[in-house]
Amino acid sequence: MMHVLNAGMACALVLSTAAAAQQSEPIVSRGNPILADGRYYSTDPAPLVDGDTLWILAGRDEAPADVNDFIMNEWQLLSTSDPASGNWTHYPAIARPETVFKWAESARAYAGQIVKGPDGKFYFYAPVLQRDGDAKDRFAIGVAVADRPTGPWRDAHPAGPIISQKVPVANDIQNIDPTVMVDDDGRVFIYWGTFGQLRGMELLRDMITPKGDEKRIEGLTGFFEAPWLMKRKGVYYMLYAGNNAGPDSACTPAVYHACIGYGTATSPLGPWTYRGVMLKPVSSTTSHPGAVEFKGHWYLAYHTADAVGGGHFRRSVALDRIEWDDSVSPARIRTVVPTRLPQAAQAATRNIAGAAYAAASNEPIPLQYWIKALNDGITKASPLPPDMWGSWTGNNPKRQWIEYRWRKPVTVNGSRIWFWGDQPAGSGIGVAPPASWGIEYWDKGWKPVPSASGYGTAPGAYQDTDFAPVTTRCLRATFTASSANGTNAGVAVQEWQVLSPRVGPPAQPSRDRKIEGCD
């Protein structure tokens, strides 16, 4: 009977291994993002090195194209022995919250991390929703354990999460985005937090039990979320998503976007000193770092919206090299320049807005909007505020304008503009199509463009205007706001194209940081 049982167990193991092999898929990546064809979106990367293999744990974005919500049901893995080769293996659906943690709800498989413990096993720190919790915010961090990064994963602490609003001490923050590091001496440290609240503490070598009190972390300018703890040459580095927004911010001008900032410390729990920005905002509003040394090189994993059909809620993992400036102490992380897979040549166009510098009457622009969206070539059915220029403040003026400035005079004879609104025409609240608008050009003063064909105001589609050619260095679109009951609605524009009489190659962005106006 024992022999029969062992044979059955062996057969089950073989079948399990075969099933796992069938689930993995070889991927040949020609550049970032790694998974680029839109079949799988990948997000919140957490790299791990084990032997001669680089692994990247990622969540999976599954939101439909125009749904603005984090729909994330499972985690997945990518692995390679040589990032430069482009050869990866994709392991979809390695874990789901409800199948690993009996106390967890399904979905909301947020940013986690896998680390190798002192015992040689792999530990998966996963933020999930606690099913029966009575905390105000039910996000909690559980720990799973496995013999290999692909699993199978089992709950290492079946009694429940190791961090929540109830344990190890009561708190009122959202407990997500764990990052864990096993130090050279075997000590274990965990950080977590979001919405500007960062916590850290030491764990016992069992990778689960708190050792000492949790600590409120300060000193990291603009910290918002997504901490990543690492060590290089005896110095501790904390990478994080920051959004200290403003027109003169080194991080981001728009509050919805994030940069990747970093700080350093001489001990694993700080104190931390802010050192600067290592990755500027990418194409997705969120940004999430993970960094690791692999075969003598350091790499930054992050996500973007650059895959086919990608978006703010359909993100994809990218990987680029980190370069260090060791001439200073502590060593400075040089700004990472994101790379992309080769792009198809852009079609010839009459649109020359891409070469212009954009300005507006409401500068400094309200922090939820981003004026660079005016000529980025992107329109969305369900945009977020930084996907557009807008004027809404709650106390909106009757008239506003946006302006393009070119370094040298250009000849133009047409315009296409895409309005956005959350209120109908005629409203005096929110954001509505303007009551009227027009285009002016500079010629020793602002003048209406001659013989304009019309100025449509419907949102959600391009409104085309043709006019007699004018040569100018500055062009304005002026808006009269929709009004009702003594108040004015705001105005918002996703995209404003300006057309020259002739088709030519796509306009190249101006290298001038700022181009002065024509007044």
Coordinates of C-alpha atoms in Angstrom, one line a residue:
M1 CA 0.0 0.0 0.0
M2 CA 2.9 2.4 0.8
H3 CA 4.4 1.7 -2.6
V4 CA 1.2 2.5 -4.3
L5 CA 0.8 5.8 -2.4
N6 CA 4.4 6.8 -3.2
A7 CA 3.8 6.0 -6.9
G8 CA 0.7 8.1 -6.9
M9 CA 2.5 11.0 -5.2
A10 CA 5.3 10.7 -7.7
C11 CA 2.8 10.8 -10.6
A12 CA 1.0 13.8 -9.1
L13 CA 4.3 15.6 -8.8
V14 CA 5.2 14.8 -12.4
L15 CA 1.8 16.1 -13.5
S16 CA 2.1 19.2 -11.4
T17 CA 5.6 19.9 -12.8
A18 CA 4.3 19.3 -16.4
A19 CA 1.3 21.6 -15.7
A20 CA 3.7 24.3 -14.5
A21 CA 5.9 23.9 -17.5
Q22 CA 2.8 24.3 -19.8
Q23 CA 1.9 27.5 -18.0
S24 CA 5.3 29.1 -18.7
E25 CA 6.0 30.7 -22.1
P26 CA 9.2 31.8 -23.7
I27 CA 9.2 35.5 -24.6
V28 CA 11.5 37.3 -27.0
S29 CA 11.6 41.0 -26.1
R30 CA 13.0 43.5 -28.5
G31 CA 13.0 46.2 -25.9
N32 CA 10.8 47.9 -23.3
P33 CA 8.3 47.0 -22.1
I34 CA 9.2 43.4 -21.8
L35 CA 5.6 42.2 -22.4
A36 CA 4.7 44.6 -25.1
D37 CA 1.9 43.0 -27.3
G38 CA -1.0 43.8 -24.9
R39 CA -1.9 40.1 -24.1
Y40 CA -0.7 40.5 -20.6
Y41 CA -0.1 43.8 -18.7
S42 CA 2.4 43.7 -15.9
T43 CA 2.9 46.1 -13.1
D44 CA 4.7 46.9 -9.8
P45 CA 7.9 45.1 -10.6
A46 CA 10.0 43.5 -7.8
P47 CA 13.2 41.9 -9.1
L48 CA 15.0 39.0 -7.4
V49 CA 18.3 37.4 -8.2
D50 CA 18.7 33.7 -7.5
G51 CA 21.9 32.1 -8.8
D52 CA 22.3 32.9 -12.5
T53 CA 18.6 33.9 -12.9
L54 CA 17.0 37.3 -12.7
W55 CA 13.3 37.1 -11.7
I56 CA 10.8 39.9 -11.8
L57 CA 7.6 39.5 -9.8
A58 CA 4.7 41.6 -11.2
G59 CA 1.1 42.2 -10.7
R60 CA -1.3 41.9 -13.6
D61 CA -3.5 44.8 -14.7
E62 CA -6.8 43.6 -16.2
A63 CA -8.8 46.8 -16.5
P64 CA -10.8 47.2 -19.7
A65 CA -9.4 50.0 -22.0
D66 CA -11.4 52.9 -20.6
V67 CA -11.9 51.8 -17.0
N68 CA -10.0 53.9 -14.5
D69 CA -9.5 51.3 -11.7
F70 CA -6.9 48.9 -10.5
I71 CA -8.3 45.6 -11.5
M72 CA -5.6 43.1 -10.4
N73 CA -6.5 39.5 -9.6
E74 CA -3.2 37.7 -9.7
W75 CA 0.6 37.9 -9.7
Q76 CA 3.0 36.7 -12.4
L77 CA 6.7 36.2 -13.0
L78 CA 9.3 37.0 -15.6
S79 CA 12.8 35.4 -15.7
T80 CA 16.0 35.7 -17.7
S81 CA 19.6 34.7 -17.5
D82 CA 20.7 37.6 -19.6
P83 CA 18.5 40.8 -19.9
A84 CA 20.5 42.0 -22.9
S85 CA 19.5 38.9 -24.9
G86 CA 15.8 39.7 -24.8
N87 CA 15.1 36.1 -23.9
W88 CA 12.6 35.8 -21.1
T89 CA 10.3 33.2 -19.6
H90 CA 6.8 34.3 -18.6
Y91 CA 5.0 32.6 -15.8
P92 CA 1.4 33.8 -15.6
A93 CA -0.8 33.4 -12.6
I94 CA 1.7 32.1 -10.1
A95 CA -0.6 33.2 -7.2
R96 CA -3.9 34.7 -6.3
P97 CA -4.7 36.3 -3.0
E98 CA -7.6 34.0 -2.1
T99 CA -5.8 30.8 -3.0
V100 CA -2.7 31.6 -0.9
F101 CA -4.3 33.3 2.1
K102 CA -7.6 31.8 3.5
W103 CA -8.2 35.1 5.3
A104 CA -8.0 37.2 2.1
E105 CA -10.5 38.4 -0.4
S106 CA -10.1 37.8 -4.1
A107 CA -8.6 40.5 -6.3
R108 CA -6.5 43.6 -5.3
A109 CA -3.3 41.7 -5.9
Y110 CA -1.2 44.8 -5.3
A111 CA 2.6 45.3 -5.2
G112 CA 4.5 42.5 -3.5
Q113 CA 8.0 41.2 -3.2
I114 CA 9.7 37.9 -3.1
V115 CA 13.0 37.5 -1.1
K116 CA 15.2 34.6 -0.3
G117 CA 15.3 34.0 3.4
P118 CA 18.3 32.9 5.5
D119 CA 16.8 29.3 5.5
G120 CA 17.1 29.2 1.6
K121 CA 13.3 29.3 1.2
F122 CA 11.5 32.1 -0.7
Y123 CA 9.2 34.5 1.1
F124 CA 6.4 36.4 -0.7
Y125 CA 5.2 39.6 1.0
A126 CA 1.8 40.3 -0.5
P127 CA -0.7 43.2 0.3
V128 CA -4.2 41.9 0.1
L129 CA -7.7 42.7 1.4
Q130 CA -8.5 41.0 4.7
R131 CA -11.9 39.4 4.2
D132 CA -13.3 39.5 7.7
G133 CA -11.4 42.4 9.1
D134 CA -13.2 45.3 10.8
A135 CA -10.4 47.9 10.3
K136 CA -11.3 51.1 8.5
D137 CA -8.9 50.1 5.7
R138 CA -8.7 46.3 5.2
F139 CA -5.5 46.2 3.3
A140 CA -3.0 43.9 5.1
I141 CA 0.3 42.3 4.4
G142 CA 0.5 38.5 4.4
V143 CA 3.6 36.3 4.0
A144 CA 3.7 33.1 1.9
V145 CA 6.6 30.7 1.6
A146 CA 7.8 28.3 -1.2
D147 CA 10.8 26.3 -2.2
R148 CA 11.1 28.2 -5.5
P149 CA 10.0 31.5 -6.9
T150 CA 7.3 30.0 -9.0
G151 CA 5.7 28.4 -6.0
P152 CA 3.5 26.6 -5.1
W153 CA 2.9 29.2 -2.3
R154 CA 1.5 28.4 1.1
D155 CA 0.6 30.8 3.9
A156 CA 3.6 31.2 6.2
H157 CA 1.5 32.8 8.9
P158 CA -2.0 31.1 8.7
A159 CA -3.2 33.1 11.7
G160 CA -3.5 36.2 9.5
P161 CA -1.5 39.1 8.2
I162 CA 1.7 40.2 9.9
I163 CA 0.9 43.9 9.2
S164 CA -2.5 45.6 9.2
Q165 CA -4.3 48.4 10.9
K166 CA -4.6 46.1 13.9
V167 CA -1.2 44.3 14.0
P168 CA 1.6 44.5 15.2
V169 CA 0.3 47.8 16.5
A170 CA -2.8 49.8 15.7
N171 CA -2.4 52.4 12.9
D172 CA -4.5 54.4 10.5
I173 CA -2.5 54.1 7.3
Q174 CA -3.0 52.0 4.2
N175 CA -0.7 49.0 4.7
I176 CA 0.5 48.1 1.2
D177 CA 3.7 48.2 -0.9
P178 CA 6.0 46.0 1.3
T179 CA 9.7 45.9 0.6
V180 CA 12.0 43.5 2.4
M181 CA 15.8 43.1 2.6
V182 CA 17.9 40.5 4.2
D183 CA 21.1 42.3 5.3
D184 CA 24.6 40.9 5.0
D185 CA 24.5 39.8 8.6
G186 CA 21.2 37.9 8.2
R187 CA 19.0 40.6 9.8
V188 CA 15.7 41.2 8.1
F189 CA 14.0 44.6 7.5
I190 CA 10.7 45.5 6.1
Y191 CA 9.2 48.8 5.0
W192 CA 5.8 49.6 3.7
G193 CA 3.2 52.4 3.2
T194 CA 1.5 54.8 0.8
F195 CA -0.1 58.2 0.7
G196 CA 3.0 59.8 2.2
Q197 CA 3.1 57.5 5.2
L198 CA 6.2 55.2 5.4
R199 CA 6.9 52.7 8.2
G200 CA 9.8 50.3 8.8
M201 CA 10.8 47.7 11.3
E202 CA 13.0 44.7 11.8
L203 CA 11.8 41.1 11.6
L204 CA 13.2 38.0 13.2
R205 CA 15.1 35.6 11.0
D206 CA 11.9 33.6 10.6
M207 CA 10.9 36.4 8.2
I208 CA 7.5 36.9 9.9
T209 CA 7.8 38.0 13.6
P210 CA 8.4 41.7 14.4
K211 CA 11.6 42.4 16.3
G212 CA 11.3 45.8 18.0
D213 CA 8.8 48.6 17.3
E214 CA 7.8 49.8 14.0
K215 CA 9.2 53.2 13.1
R216 CA 7.7 56.2 11.3
I217 CA 10.1 57.1 8.5
E218 CA 10.9 60.8 7.7
G219 CA 13.5 62.6 5.6
L220 CA 12.5 61.3 2.1
T221 CA 11.3 64.4 0.3
G222 CA 8.0 63.9 -1.6
F223 CA 7.6 60.3 -0.5
F224 CA 4.2 59.0 -1.8
E225 CA 4.4 55.2 -2.1
A226 CA 6.3 52.2 -3.5
P227 CA 9.4 52.0 -1.3
W228 CA 12.3 49.8 -2.3
L229 CA 15.1 49.0 0.1
M230 CA 18.5 47.9 -1.1
K231 CA 22.2 48.1 -0.2
R232 CA 25.4 48.9 -2.2
K233 CA 28.9 49.2 -0.9
G234 CA 27.8 49.5 2.7
V235 CA 25.2 52.3 2.0
Y236 CA 21.5 51.7 2.2
Y237 CA 19.4 53.1 -0.5
M238 CA 15.6 53.7 -0.5
L239 CA 13.9 54.2 -3.8
Y240 CA 10.3 55.4 -3.9
A241 CA 7.6 57.0 -5.9
G242 CA 7.4 60.7 -5.1
N243 CA 5.0 63.3 -6.2
N244 CA 6.0 66.6 -4.6
A245 CA 4.4 68.4 -7.5
G246 CA 4.7 71.9 -8.7
P247 CA 5.9 74.0 -11.7
D248 CA 9.4 74.1 -10.3
S249 CA 9.5 70.6 -8.9
A250 CA 12.4 68.3 -9.8
C251 CA 9.9 65.5 -9.5
T252 CA 6.7 66.3 -11.4
P253 CA 4.6 69.3 -12.3
A254 CA 1.3 67.3 -12.0
V255 CA 0.1 65.8 -8.7
Y256 CA -1.3 62.6 -10.4
H257 CA 2.1 61.7 -11.8
A258 CA 5.2 60.4 -9.9
C259 CA 8.9 60.4 -10.2
I260 CA 11.3 57.9 -8.6
G261 CA 13.2 59.6 -5.9
Y262 CA 15.8 58.1 -3.6
G263 CA 17.6 58.6 -0.3
T264 CA 20.5 57.1 1.6
A265 CA 21.3 56.0 5.1
T266 CA 24.2 54.4 7.0
S267 CA 21.9 52.0 8.9
P268 CA 18.9 49.9 7.6
L269 CA 16.3 51.9 9.6
G270 CA 17.7 55.3 8.8
P271 CA 17.8 58.2 9.4
W272 CA 17.3 58.9 5.8
T273 CA 18.7 61.7 3.7
Y274 CA 17.0 62.7 0.4
R275 CA 19.4 62.6 -2.6
G276 CA 17.3 63.4 -5.6
V277 CA 15.4 62.0 -8.6
M278 CA 16.6 59.0 -10.5
L279 CA 13.6 58.5 -12.9
K280 CA 11.4 61.2 -14.2
P281 CA 7.7 60.7 -14.7
V282 CA 6.9 58.0 -17.3
S283 CA 3.8 57.4 -19.5
S284 CA 1.7 56.0 -16.7
T285 CA 0.6 58.2 -13.9
T286 CA 1.9 55.8 -11.2
S287 CA 5.6 54.8 -11.0
H288 CA 7.0 51.9 -9.1
P289 CA 10.7 51.0 -8.6
G290 CA 12.6 47.8 -8.0
A291 CA 16.4 47.6 -8.3
V292 CA 18.9 44.8 -8.1
E293 CA 22.5 43.9 -9.0
F294 CA 22.8 41.1 -11.5
K295 CA 26.0 39.7 -13.0
G296 CA 27.9 42.9 -12.2
H297 CA 25.3 45.4 -13.4
W298 CA 22.6 47.2 -11.6
Y299 CA 19.1 47.3 -13.1
L300 CA 16.0 49.4 -12.4
A301 CA 12.6 47.7 -13.0
Y302 CA 9.7 50.0 -13.4
H303 CA 6.4 50.2 -15.3
T304 CA 5.0 52.3 -18.1
A305 CA 1.9 52.6 -20.2
D306 CA 3.9 51.8 -23.4
A307 CA 2.6 48.3 -24.3
V308 CA 0.0 47.9 -27.1
G309 CA -3.3 49.2 -25.7
G310 CA -1.5 50.3 -22.5
G311 CA -2.7 53.0 -20.1
H312 CA -2.6 54.2 -16.5
F313 CA -4.4 51.1 -15.4
R314 CA -2.9 48.8 -18.1
R315 CA 0.8 49.1 -17.2
S316 CA 3.8 47.0 -18.3
V317 CA 7.2 46.3 -16.8
A318 CA 10.3 47.8 -18.2
L319 CA 14.0 47.2 -17.3
D320 CA 17.0 49.6 -17.8
R321 CA 20.5 49.8 -16.5
I322 CA 21.4 51.9 -13.4
E323 CA 24.7 53.8 -13.6
W324 CA 26.5 55.1 -10.6
D325 CA 28.6 58.2 -9.9
D326 CA 31.2 56.9 -7.4
S327 CA 33.1 60.2 -7.5
V328 CA 30.9 61.4 -4.6
S329 CA 30.0 59.8 -1.3
P330 CA 27.5 58.3 -1.0
A331 CA 27.5 57.3 -4.6
R332 CA 24.9 59.1 -6.7
I333 CA 22.4 57.3 -8.9
R334 CA 22.6 58.8 -12.3
T335 CA 19.2 59.7 -13.8
V336 CA 17.9 56.7 -15.7
V337 CA 16.8 57.4 -19.2
P338 CA 13.9 55.0 -20.2
T339 CA 14.3 53.0 -23.4
R340 CA 11.6 51.6 -25.6
L341 CA 11.5 48.9 -28.3
P342 CA 11.9 50.2 -31.8
Q343 CA 8.9 52.2 -32.9
A344 CA 7.4 52.3 -36.4
A345 CA 8.1 55.4 -38.3
Q346 CA 5.6 58.1 -37.7
A347 CA 3.4 59.1 -40.7
A348 CA 3.9 62.5 -42.4
T349 CA 1.6 65.1 -41.0
R350 CA 0.5 68.7 -41.2
N351 CA 0.5 69.0 -37.4
I352 CA 3.4 71.1 -36.1
A353 CA 2.2 71.5 -32.5
G354 CA 4.8 69.0 -31.3
A355 CA 7.6 71.5 -32.0
A356 CA 5.9 74.3 -30.0
Y357 CA 6.3 75.3 -26.3
A358 CA 2.9 75.4 -24.6
A359 CA 1.8 78.2 -22.3
A360 CA -1.5 79.2 -20.7
S361 CA -3.3 82.1 -19.0
N362 CA -3.7 80.2 -15.7
E363 CA 0.0 79.5 -15.0
P364 CA 1.0 78.2 -12.6
I365 CA -1.2 75.4 -13.9
P366 CA -3.4 73.7 -11.2
L367 CA -1.5 70.7 -10.0
Q368 CA -3.9 68.1 -11.3
Y369 CA -3.4 69.2 -14.9
W370 CA -0.3 68.9 -17.2
I371 CA 0.1 71.4 -20.0
K372 CA 2.5 69.1 -21.8
A373 CA -0.6 66.9 -22.6
L374 CA -1.7 69.6 -25.1
N375 CA 0.7 68.4 -27.8
D376 CA 1.7 64.9 -26.8
G377 CA -0.4 63.3 -29.6
I378 CA -2.7 61.4 -27.2
T379 CA -6.4 61.5 -26.6
K380 CA -8.4 59.1 -24.4
A381 CA -12.0 58.3 -24.0
S382 CA -11.7 58.3 -20.2
P383 CA -8.7 60.6 -19.4
L384 CA -7.4 61.4 -16.0
P385 CA -6.7 65.1 -15.1
P386 CA -3.0 65.1 -16.1
D387 CA -4.0 63.9 -19.6
M388 CA -5.2 67.4 -20.4
W389 CA -4.7 71.1 -19.8
G390 CA -7.6 72.5 -17.6
S391 CA -8.6 75.7 -15.9
W392 CA -10.9 74.4 -13.2
T393 CA -10.2 75.7 -9.7
G394 CA -13.7 76.0 -8.2
N395 CA -13.6 79.7 -8.9
N396 CA -13.3 79.9 -12.6
P397 CA -12.7 83.0 -14.7
K398 CA -14.9 83.9 -17.7
R399 CA -12.0 83.9 -20.1
Q400 CA -8.9 81.7 -20.5
W401 CA -6.4 81.0 -23.2
I402 CA -3.7 78.5 -24.2
E403 CA -0.8 79.4 -26.5
Y404 CA 1.8 77.7 -28.7
R405 CA 5.2 79.4 -29.1
W406 CA 7.7 78.4 -31.8
R407 CA 11.4 79.4 -31.8
K408 CA 11.0 80.7 -35.4
P409 CA 8.0 81.9 -37.3
V410 CA 5.8 79.2 -38.9
T411 CA 3.0 79.3 -41.5
V412 CA -0.2 77.7 -40.4
N413 CA -3.8 77.4 -41.9
G414 CA -5.7 75.0 -39.7
S415 CA -6.3 73.7 -36.2
R416 CA -7.8 70.6 -34.5
I417 CA -8.8 70.8 -30.8
W418 CA -10.3 68.1 -28.5
F419 CA -12.3 69.3 -25.6
W420 CA -13.2 67.3 -22.5
G421 CA -15.9 67.9 -19.9
D422 CA -17.7 66.3 -17.0
Q423 CA -20.7 68.7 -17.4
P424 CA -22.9 69.5 -20.4
A425 CA -22.7 72.7 -22.4
G426 CA -24.4 75.6 -20.6
S427 CA -23.3 74.4 -17.1
G428 CA -21.7 76.9 -14.7
I429 CA -20.0 74.2 -12.6
G430 CA -17.4 71.5 -13.1
V431 CA -15.8 71.3 -16.5
A432 CA -17.9 72.0 -19.6
P433 CA -17.3 72.8 -23.3
P434 CA -16.7 76.5 -23.7
A435 CA -19.6 78.7 -24.7
S436 CA -17.4 80.0 -27.5
W437 CA -13.8 80.1 -28.6
G438 CA -11.5 81.4 -31.3
I439 CA -7.9 81.4 -32.6
E440 CA -5.6 84.4 -32.6
Y441 CA -2.1 84.9 -34.0
W442 CA 0.5 87.5 -33.2
D443 CA 1.3 90.2 -35.7
K444 CA 2.4 93.3 -33.7
G445 CA -0.6 92.5 -31.5
W446 CA -3.1 89.6 -31.2
K447 CA -5.5 89.3 -34.2
P448 CA -8.2 86.7 -35.1
V449 CA -7.1 84.3 -37.8
P450 CA -8.7 85.3 -41.1
S451 CA -11.6 83.4 -42.7
A452 CA -12.0 80.8 -40.0
S453 CA -14.4 78.0 -41.1
G454 CA -16.0 77.7 -37.6
Y455 CA -15.3 76.8 -34.0
G456 CA -17.1 73.6 -32.8
T457 CA -17.4 73.0 -29.1
A458 CA -18.5 69.3 -28.8
P459 CA -16.3 67.3 -26.5
G460 CA -14.8 63.9 -27.2
A461 CA -13.8 64.4 -30.8
Y462 CA -11.6 66.7 -32.8
Q463 CA -13.2 70.1 -33.7
D464 CA -11.6 71.2 -37.0
T465 CA -11.0 74.8 -38.1
D466 CA -9.5 76.0 -41.4
F467 CA -8.4 79.5 -42.0
A468 CA -6.4 81.6 -44.4
P469 CA -2.6 81.1 -44.0
V470 CA -0.8 83.2 -41.4
T471 CA 2.9 83.4 -40.5
T472 CA 3.6 83.9 -36.9
R473 CA 5.6 82.7 -33.9
C474 CA 2.7 82.6 -31.4
L475 CA -0.8 81.2 -31.7
R476 CA -3.6 81.3 -29.2
A477 CA -6.9 79.5 -28.6
T478 CA -9.1 81.8 -26.5
F479 CA -12.1 80.5 -24.6
T480 CA -15.2 82.0 -23.1
A481 CA -16.4 79.7 -20.4
S482 CA -19.8 78.1 -20.1
S483 CA -21.8 79.9 -17.4
A484 CA -25.0 79.5 -15.4
N485 CA -26.4 81.1 -12.2
G486 CA -23.6 83.5 -11.9
T487 CA -20.7 81.0 -12.0
N488 CA -18.4 79.8 -14.7
A489 CA -17.4 76.2 -15.6
G490 CA -13.8 75.3 -16.2
V491 CA -12.4 74.5 -19.6
A492 CA -10.3 71.4 -20.5
V493 CA -8.4 70.4 -23.6
Q494 CA -6.8 67.0 -24.2
E495 CA -5.1 67.9 -27.5
W496 CA -4.6 70.9 -29.7
Q497 CA -3.1 70.3 -33.1
V498 CA -1.9 73.2 -35.4
L499 CA -1.7 72.5 -39.1
S500 CA 0.7 73.8 -41.7
P501 CA -0.3 74.0 -45.4
R502 CA 2.0 71.2 -46.3
V503 CA 2.5 67.6 -45.1
G504 CA 5.9 66.9 -43.7
P505 CA 7.8 64.8 -41.2
P506 CA 6.5 64.7 -37.6
A507 CA 7.6 67.8 -35.7
Q508 CA 10.4 67.4 -33.3
P509 CA 10.0 68.7 -29.8
S510 CA 11.8 72.0 -29.1
R511 CA 14.9 71.6 -27.1
D512 CA 14.3 75.0 -25.5
R513 CA 13.3 74.7 -21.9
K514 CA 11.1 77.7 -22.3
I515 CA 10.3 80.0 -25.3
E516 CA 9.3 83.5 -24.5
G517 CA 5.9 84.8 -25.6
C518 CA 5.1 87.4 -28.2
D519 CA 3.4 90.1 -26.0

